PDB file of N, CA and C in Angstrom:
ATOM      1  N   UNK A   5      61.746  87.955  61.223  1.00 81.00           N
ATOM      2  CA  UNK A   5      60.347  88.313  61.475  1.00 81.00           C
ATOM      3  C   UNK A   5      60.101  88.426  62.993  1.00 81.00           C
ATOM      4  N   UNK A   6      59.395  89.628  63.278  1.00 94.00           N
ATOM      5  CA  UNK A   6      59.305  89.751  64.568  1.00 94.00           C
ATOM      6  C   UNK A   6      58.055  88.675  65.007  1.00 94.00           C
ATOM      7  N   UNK A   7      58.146  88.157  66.399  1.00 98.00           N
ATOM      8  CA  UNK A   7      57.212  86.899  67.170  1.00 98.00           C
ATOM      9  C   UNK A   7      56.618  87.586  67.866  1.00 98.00           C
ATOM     10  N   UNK A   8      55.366  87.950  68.305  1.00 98.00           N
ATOM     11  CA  UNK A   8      54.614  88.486  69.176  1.00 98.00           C
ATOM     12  C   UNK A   8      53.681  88.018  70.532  1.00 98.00           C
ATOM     13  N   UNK A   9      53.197  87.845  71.343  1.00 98.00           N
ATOM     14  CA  UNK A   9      51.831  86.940  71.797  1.00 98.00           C
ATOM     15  C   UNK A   9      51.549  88.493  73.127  1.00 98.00           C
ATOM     16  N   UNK A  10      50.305  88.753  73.021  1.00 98.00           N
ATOM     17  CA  UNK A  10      49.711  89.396  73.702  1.00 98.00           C
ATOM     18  C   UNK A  10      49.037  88.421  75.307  1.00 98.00           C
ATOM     19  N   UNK A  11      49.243  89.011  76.193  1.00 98.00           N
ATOM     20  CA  UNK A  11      48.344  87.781  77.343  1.00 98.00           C
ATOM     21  C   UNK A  11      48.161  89.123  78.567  1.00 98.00           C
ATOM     22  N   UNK A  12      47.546  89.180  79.533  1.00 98.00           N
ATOM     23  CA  UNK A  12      47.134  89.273  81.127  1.00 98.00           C
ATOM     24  C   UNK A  12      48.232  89.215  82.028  1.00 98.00           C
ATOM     25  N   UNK A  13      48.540  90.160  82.429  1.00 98.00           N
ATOM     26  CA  UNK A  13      49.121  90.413  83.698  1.00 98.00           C
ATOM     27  C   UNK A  13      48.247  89.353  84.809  1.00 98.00           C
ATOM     28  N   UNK A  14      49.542  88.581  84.943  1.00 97.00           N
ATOM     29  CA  UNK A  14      48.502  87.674  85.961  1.00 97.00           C
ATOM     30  C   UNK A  14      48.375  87.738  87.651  1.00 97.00           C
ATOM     31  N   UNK A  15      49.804  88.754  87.791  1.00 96.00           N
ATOM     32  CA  UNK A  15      50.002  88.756  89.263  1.00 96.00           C
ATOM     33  C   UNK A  15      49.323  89.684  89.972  1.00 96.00           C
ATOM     34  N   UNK A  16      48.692  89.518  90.997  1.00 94.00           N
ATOM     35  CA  UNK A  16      48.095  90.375  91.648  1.00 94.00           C
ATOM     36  C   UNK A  16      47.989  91.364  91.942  1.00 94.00           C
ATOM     37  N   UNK A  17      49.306  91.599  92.149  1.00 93.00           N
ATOM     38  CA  UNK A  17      49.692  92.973  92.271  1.00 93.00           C
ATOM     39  C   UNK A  17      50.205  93.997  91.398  1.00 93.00           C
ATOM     40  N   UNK A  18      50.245  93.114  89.834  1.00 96.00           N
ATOM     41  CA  UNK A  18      50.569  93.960  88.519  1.00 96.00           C
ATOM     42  C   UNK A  18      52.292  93.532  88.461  1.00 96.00           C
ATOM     43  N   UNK A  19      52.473  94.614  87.325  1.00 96.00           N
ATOM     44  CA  UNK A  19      53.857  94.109  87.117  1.00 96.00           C
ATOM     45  C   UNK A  19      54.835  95.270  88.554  1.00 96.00           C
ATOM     46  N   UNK A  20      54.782  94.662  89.542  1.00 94.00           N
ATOM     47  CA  UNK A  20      56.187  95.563  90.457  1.00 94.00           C
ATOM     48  C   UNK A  20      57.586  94.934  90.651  1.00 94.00           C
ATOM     49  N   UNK A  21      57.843  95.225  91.608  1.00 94.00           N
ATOM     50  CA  UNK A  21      59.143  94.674  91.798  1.00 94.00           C
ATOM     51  C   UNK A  21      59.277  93.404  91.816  1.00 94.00           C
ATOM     52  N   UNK A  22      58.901  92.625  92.353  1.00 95.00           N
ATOM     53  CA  UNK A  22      59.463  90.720  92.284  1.00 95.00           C
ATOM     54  C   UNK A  22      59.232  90.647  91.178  1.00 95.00           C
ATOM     55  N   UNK A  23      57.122  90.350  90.161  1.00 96.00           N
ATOM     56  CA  UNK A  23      57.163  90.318  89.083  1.00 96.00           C
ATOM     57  C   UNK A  23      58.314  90.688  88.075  1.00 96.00           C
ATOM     58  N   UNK A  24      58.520  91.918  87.908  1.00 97.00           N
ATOM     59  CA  UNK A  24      59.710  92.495  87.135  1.00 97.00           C
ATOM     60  C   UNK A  24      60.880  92.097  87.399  1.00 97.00           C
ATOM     61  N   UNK A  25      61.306  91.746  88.629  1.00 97.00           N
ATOM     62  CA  UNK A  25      62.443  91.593  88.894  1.00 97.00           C
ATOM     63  C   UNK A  25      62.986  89.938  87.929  1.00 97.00           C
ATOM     64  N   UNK A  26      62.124  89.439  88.337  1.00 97.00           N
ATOM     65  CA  UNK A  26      61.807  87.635  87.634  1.00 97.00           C
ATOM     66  C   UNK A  26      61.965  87.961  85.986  1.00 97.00           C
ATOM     67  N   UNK A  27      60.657  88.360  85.491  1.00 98.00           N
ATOM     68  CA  UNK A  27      60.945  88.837  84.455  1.00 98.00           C
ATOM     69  C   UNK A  27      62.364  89.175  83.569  1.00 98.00           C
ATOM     70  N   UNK A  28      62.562  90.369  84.369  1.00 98.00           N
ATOM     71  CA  UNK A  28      63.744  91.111  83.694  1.00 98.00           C
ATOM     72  C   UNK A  28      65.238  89.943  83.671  1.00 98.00           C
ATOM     73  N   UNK A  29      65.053  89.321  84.268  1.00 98.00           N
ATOM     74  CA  UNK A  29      66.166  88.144  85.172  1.00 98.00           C
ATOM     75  C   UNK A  29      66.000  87.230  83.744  1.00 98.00           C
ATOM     76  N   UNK A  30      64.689  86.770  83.382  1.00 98.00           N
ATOM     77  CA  UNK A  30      64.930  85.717  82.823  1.00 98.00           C
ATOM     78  C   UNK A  30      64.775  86.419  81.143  1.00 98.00           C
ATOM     79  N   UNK A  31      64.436  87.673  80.666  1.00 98.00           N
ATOM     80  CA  UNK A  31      64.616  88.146  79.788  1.00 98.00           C
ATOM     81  C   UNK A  31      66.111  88.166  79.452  1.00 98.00           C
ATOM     82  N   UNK A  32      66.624  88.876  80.051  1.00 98.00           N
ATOM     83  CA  UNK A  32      68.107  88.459  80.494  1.00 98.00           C
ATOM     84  C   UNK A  32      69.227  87.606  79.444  1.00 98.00           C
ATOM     85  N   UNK A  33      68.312  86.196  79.620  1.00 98.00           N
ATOM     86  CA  UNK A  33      69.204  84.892  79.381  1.00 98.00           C
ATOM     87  C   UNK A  33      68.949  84.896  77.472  1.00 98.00           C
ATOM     88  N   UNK A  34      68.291  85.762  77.127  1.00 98.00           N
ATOM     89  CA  UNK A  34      67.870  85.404  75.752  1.00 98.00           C
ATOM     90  C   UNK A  34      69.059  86.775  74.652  1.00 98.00           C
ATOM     91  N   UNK A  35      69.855  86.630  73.834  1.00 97.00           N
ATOM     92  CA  UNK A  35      70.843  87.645  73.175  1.00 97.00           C
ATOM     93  C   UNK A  35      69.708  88.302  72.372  1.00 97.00           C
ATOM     94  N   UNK A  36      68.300  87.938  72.166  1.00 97.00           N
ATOM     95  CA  UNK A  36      67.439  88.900  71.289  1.00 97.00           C
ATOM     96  C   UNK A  36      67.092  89.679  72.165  1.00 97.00           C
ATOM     97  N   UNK A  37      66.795  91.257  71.677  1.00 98.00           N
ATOM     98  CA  UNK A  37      66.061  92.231  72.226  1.00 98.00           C
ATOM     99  C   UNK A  37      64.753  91.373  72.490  1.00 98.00           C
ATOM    100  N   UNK A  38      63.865  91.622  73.898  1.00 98.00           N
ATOM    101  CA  UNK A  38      62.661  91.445  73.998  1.00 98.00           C
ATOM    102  C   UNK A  38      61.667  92.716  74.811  1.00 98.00           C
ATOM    103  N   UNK A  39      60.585  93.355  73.991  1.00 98.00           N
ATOM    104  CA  UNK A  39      60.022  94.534  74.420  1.00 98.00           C
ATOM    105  C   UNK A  39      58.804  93.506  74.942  1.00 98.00           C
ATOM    106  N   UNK A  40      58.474  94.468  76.214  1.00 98.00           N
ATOM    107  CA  UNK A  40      56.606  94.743  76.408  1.00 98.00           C
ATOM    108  C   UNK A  40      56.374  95.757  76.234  1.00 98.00           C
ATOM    109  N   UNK A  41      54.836  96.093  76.127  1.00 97.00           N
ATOM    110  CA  UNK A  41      54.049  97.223  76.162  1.00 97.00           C
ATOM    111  C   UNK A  41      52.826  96.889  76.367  1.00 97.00           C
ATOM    112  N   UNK A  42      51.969  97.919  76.941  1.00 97.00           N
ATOM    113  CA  UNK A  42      50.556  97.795  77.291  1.00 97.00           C
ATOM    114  C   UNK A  42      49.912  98.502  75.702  1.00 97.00           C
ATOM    115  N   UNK A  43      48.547  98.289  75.838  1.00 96.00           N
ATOM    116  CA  UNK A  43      48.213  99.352  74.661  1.00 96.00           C
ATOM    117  C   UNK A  43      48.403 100.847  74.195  1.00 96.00           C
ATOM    118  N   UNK A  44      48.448 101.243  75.301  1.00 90.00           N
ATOM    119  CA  UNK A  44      48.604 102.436  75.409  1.00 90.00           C
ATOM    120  C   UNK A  44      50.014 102.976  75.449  1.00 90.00           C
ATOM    121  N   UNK A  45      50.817 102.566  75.727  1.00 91.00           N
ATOM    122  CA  UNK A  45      52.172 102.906  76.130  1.00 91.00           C
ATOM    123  C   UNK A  45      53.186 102.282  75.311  1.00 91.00           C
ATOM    124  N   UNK A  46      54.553 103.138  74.979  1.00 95.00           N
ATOM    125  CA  UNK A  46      55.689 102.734  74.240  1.00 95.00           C
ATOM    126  C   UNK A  46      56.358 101.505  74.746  1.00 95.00           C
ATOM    127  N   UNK A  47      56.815 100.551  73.765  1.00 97.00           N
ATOM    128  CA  UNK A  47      57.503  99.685  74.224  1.00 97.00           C
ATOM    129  C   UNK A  47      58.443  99.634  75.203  1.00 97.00           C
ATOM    130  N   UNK A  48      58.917  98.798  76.153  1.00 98.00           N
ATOM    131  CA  UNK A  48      60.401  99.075  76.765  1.00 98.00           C
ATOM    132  C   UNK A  48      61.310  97.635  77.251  1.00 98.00           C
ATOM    133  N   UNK A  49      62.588  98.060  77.258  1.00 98.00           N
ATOM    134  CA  UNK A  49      63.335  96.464  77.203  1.00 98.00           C
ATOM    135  C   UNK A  49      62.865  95.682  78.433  1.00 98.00           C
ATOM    136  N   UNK A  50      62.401  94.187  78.009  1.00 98.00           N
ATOM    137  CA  UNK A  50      61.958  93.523  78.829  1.00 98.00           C
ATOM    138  C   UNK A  50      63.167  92.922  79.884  1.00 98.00           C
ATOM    139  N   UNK A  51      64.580  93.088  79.469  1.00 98.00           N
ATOM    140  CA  UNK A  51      65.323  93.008  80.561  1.00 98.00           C
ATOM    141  C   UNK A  51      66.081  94.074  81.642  1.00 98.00           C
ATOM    142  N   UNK A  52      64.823  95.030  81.568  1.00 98.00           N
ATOM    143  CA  UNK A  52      65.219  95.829  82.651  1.00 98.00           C
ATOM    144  C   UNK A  52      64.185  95.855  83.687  1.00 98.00           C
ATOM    145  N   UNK A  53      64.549  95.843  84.721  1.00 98.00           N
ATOM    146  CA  UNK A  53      62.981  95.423  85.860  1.00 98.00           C
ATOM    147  C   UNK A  53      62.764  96.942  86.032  1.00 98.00           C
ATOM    148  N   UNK A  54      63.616  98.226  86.122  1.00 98.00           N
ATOM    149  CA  UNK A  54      63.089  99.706  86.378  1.00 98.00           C
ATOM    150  C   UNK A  54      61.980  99.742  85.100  1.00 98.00           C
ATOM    151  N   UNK A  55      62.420  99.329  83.737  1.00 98.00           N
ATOM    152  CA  UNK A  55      61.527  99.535  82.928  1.00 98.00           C
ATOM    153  C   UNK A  55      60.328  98.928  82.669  1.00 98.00           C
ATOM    154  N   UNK A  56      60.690  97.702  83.613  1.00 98.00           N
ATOM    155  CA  UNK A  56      59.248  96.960  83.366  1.00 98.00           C
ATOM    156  C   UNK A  56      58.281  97.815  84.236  1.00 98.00           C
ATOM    157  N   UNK A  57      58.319  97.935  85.532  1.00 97.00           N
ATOM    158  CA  UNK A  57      57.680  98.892  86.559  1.00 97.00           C
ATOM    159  C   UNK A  57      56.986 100.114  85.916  1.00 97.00           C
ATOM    160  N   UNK A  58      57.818 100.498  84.460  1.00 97.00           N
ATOM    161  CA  UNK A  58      57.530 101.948  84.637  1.00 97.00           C
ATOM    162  C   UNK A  58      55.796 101.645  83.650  1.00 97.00           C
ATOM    163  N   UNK A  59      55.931 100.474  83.225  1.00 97.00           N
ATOM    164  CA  UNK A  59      54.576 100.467  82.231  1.00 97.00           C
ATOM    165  C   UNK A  59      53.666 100.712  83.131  1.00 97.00           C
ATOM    166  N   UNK A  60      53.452 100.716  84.370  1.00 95.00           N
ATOM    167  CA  UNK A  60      52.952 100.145  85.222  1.00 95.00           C
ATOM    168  C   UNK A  60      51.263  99.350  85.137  1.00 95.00           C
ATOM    169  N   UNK A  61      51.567  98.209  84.725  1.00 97.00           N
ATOM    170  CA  UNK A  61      50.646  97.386  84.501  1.00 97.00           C
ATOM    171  C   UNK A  61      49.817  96.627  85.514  1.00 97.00           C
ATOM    172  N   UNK A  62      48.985  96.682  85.922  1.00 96.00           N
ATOM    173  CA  UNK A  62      48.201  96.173  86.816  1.00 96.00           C
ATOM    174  C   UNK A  62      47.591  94.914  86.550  1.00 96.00           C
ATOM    175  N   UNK A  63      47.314  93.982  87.321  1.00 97.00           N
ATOM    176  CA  UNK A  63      46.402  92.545  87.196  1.00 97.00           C
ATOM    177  C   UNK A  63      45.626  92.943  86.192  1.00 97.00           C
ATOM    178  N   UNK A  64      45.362  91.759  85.096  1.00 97.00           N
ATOM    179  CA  UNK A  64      44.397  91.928  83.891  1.00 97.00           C
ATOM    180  C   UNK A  64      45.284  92.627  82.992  1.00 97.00           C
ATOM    181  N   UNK A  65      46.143  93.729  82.918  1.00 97.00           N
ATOM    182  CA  UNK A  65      46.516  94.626  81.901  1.00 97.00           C
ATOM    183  C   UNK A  65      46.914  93.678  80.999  1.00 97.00           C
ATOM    184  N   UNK A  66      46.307  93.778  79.580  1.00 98.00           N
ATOM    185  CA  UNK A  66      46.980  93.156  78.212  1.00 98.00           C
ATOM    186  C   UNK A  66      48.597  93.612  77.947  1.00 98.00           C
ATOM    187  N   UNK A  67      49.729  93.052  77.991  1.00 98.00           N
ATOM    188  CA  UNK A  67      50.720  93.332  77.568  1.00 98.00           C
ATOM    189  C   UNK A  67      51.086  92.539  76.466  1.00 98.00           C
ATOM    190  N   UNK A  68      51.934  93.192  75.819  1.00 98.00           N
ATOM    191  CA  UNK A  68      52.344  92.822  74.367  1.00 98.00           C
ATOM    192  C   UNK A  68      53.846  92.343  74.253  1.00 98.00           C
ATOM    193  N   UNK A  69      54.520  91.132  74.339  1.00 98.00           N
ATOM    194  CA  UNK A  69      55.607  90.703  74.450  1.00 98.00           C
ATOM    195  C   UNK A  69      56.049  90.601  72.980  1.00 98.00           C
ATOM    196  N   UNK A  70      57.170  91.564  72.361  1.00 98.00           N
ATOM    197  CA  UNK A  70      58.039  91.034  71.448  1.00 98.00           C
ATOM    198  C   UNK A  70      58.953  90.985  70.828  1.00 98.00           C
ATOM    199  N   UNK A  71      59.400  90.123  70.510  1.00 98.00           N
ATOM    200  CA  UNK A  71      61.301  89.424  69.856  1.00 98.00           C
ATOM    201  C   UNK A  71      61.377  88.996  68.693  1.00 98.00           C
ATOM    202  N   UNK A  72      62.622  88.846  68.161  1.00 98.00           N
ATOM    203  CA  UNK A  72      62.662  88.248  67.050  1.00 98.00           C
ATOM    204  C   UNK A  72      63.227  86.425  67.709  1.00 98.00           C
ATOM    205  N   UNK A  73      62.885  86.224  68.498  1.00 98.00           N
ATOM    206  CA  UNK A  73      63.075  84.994  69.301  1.00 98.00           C
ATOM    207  C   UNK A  73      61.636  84.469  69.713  1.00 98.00           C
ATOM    208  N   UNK A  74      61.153  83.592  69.043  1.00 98.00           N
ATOM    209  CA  UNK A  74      60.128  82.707  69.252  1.00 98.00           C
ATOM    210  C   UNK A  74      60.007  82.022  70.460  1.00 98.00           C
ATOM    211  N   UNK A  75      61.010  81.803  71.123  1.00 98.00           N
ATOM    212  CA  UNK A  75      60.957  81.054  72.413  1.00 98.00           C
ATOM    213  C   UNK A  75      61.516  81.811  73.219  1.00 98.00           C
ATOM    214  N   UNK A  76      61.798  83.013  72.996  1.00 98.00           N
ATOM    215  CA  UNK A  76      62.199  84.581  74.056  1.00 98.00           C
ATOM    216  C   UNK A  76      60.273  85.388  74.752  1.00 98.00           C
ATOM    217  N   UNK A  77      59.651  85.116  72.952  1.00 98.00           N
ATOM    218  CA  UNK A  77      58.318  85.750  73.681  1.00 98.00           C
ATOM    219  C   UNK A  77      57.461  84.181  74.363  1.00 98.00           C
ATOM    220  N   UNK A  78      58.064  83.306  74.138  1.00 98.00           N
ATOM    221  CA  UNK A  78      56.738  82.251  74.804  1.00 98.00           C
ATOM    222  C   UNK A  78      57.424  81.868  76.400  1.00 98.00           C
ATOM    223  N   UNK A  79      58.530  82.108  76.561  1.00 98.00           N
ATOM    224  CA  UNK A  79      58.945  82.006  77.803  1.00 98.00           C
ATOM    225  C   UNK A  79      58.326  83.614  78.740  1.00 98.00           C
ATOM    226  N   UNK A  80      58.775  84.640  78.283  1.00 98.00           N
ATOM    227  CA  UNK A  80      58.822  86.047  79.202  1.00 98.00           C
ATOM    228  C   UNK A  80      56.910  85.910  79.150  1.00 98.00           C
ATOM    229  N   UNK A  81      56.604  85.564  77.714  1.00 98.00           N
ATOM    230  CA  UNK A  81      54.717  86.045  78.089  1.00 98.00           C
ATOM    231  C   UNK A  81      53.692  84.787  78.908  1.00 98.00           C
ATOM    232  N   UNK A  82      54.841  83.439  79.533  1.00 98.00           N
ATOM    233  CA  UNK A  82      54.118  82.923  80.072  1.00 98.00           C
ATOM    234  C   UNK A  82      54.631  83.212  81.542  1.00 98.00           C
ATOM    235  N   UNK A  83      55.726  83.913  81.812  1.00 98.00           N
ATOM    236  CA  UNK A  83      55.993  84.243  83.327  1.00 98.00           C
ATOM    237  C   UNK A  83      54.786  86.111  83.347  1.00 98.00           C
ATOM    238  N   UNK A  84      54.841  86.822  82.434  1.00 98.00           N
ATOM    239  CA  UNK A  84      54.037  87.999  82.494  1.00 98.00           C
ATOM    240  C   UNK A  84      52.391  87.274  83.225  1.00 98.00           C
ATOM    241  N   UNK A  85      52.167  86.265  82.431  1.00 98.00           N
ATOM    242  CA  UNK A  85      50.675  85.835  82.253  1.00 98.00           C
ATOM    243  C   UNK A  85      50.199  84.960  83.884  1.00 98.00           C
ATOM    244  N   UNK A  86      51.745  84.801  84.579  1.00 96.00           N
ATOM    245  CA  UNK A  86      51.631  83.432  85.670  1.00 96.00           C
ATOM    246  C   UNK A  86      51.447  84.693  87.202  1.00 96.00           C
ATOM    247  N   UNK A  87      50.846  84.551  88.188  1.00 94.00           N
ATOM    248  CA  UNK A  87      50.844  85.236  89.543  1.00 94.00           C
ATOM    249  C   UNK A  87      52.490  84.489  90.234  1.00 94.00           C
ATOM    250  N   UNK A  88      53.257  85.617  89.711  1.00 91.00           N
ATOM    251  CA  UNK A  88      54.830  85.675  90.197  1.00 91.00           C
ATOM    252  C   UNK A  88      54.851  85.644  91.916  1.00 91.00           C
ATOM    253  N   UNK A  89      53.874  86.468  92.342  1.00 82.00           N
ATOM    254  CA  UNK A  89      54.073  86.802  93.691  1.00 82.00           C
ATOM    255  C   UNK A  89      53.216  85.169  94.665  1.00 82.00           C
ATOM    256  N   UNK A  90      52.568  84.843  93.662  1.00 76.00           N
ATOM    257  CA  UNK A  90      52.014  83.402  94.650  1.00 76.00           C
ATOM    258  C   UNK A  90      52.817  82.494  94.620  1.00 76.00           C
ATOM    259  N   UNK A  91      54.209  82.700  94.254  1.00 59.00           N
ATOM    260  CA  UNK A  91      54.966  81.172  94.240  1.00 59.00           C
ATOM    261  C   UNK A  91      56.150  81.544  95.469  1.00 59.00           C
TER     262      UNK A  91
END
């Protein structure tokens, strides 16, 4: 069964390069496929940082994290949801 959780782009500057880069890094560590998507836009693999960029999601944007790994979407949708660039 696929695991889902929708949350907020939390970083300031949307999803770009560090965000994504983090992201895609720690998507990475999980052997399940894990997609985002905004509403509007087709899914794409959450361990690629070119593909994360390309949603291009801005602060606030709802993205949609999901796996068949329960602790693949609660890890990637609480780094999506955290300001990557303030740490």
């Amino acid at each position: 069964m696929m695991a889902s959780k929708t949350v907020k782009v939390g970083s300031s500057v949307g999803l770009h390069a560090r965000p994504a880069s983090i992201i895609a890094e720690k998507a990475a560590e999980f052997a399940e496929e894990i997609t985002l998507r905004t509403p509007e836009g087709e899914p794409v693999d959450a361990s690629s940082m070119m593909l994360i960029m390309t949603l291009g999601a801005e602060c606030g944007t709802e993205v949609t994290v999901e796996s068949e790994n329960e602790e693949a979407v609660a890890a990637i949708a609480e780094l999506v949801a955290k300001d990557l660039d303030a740490e």
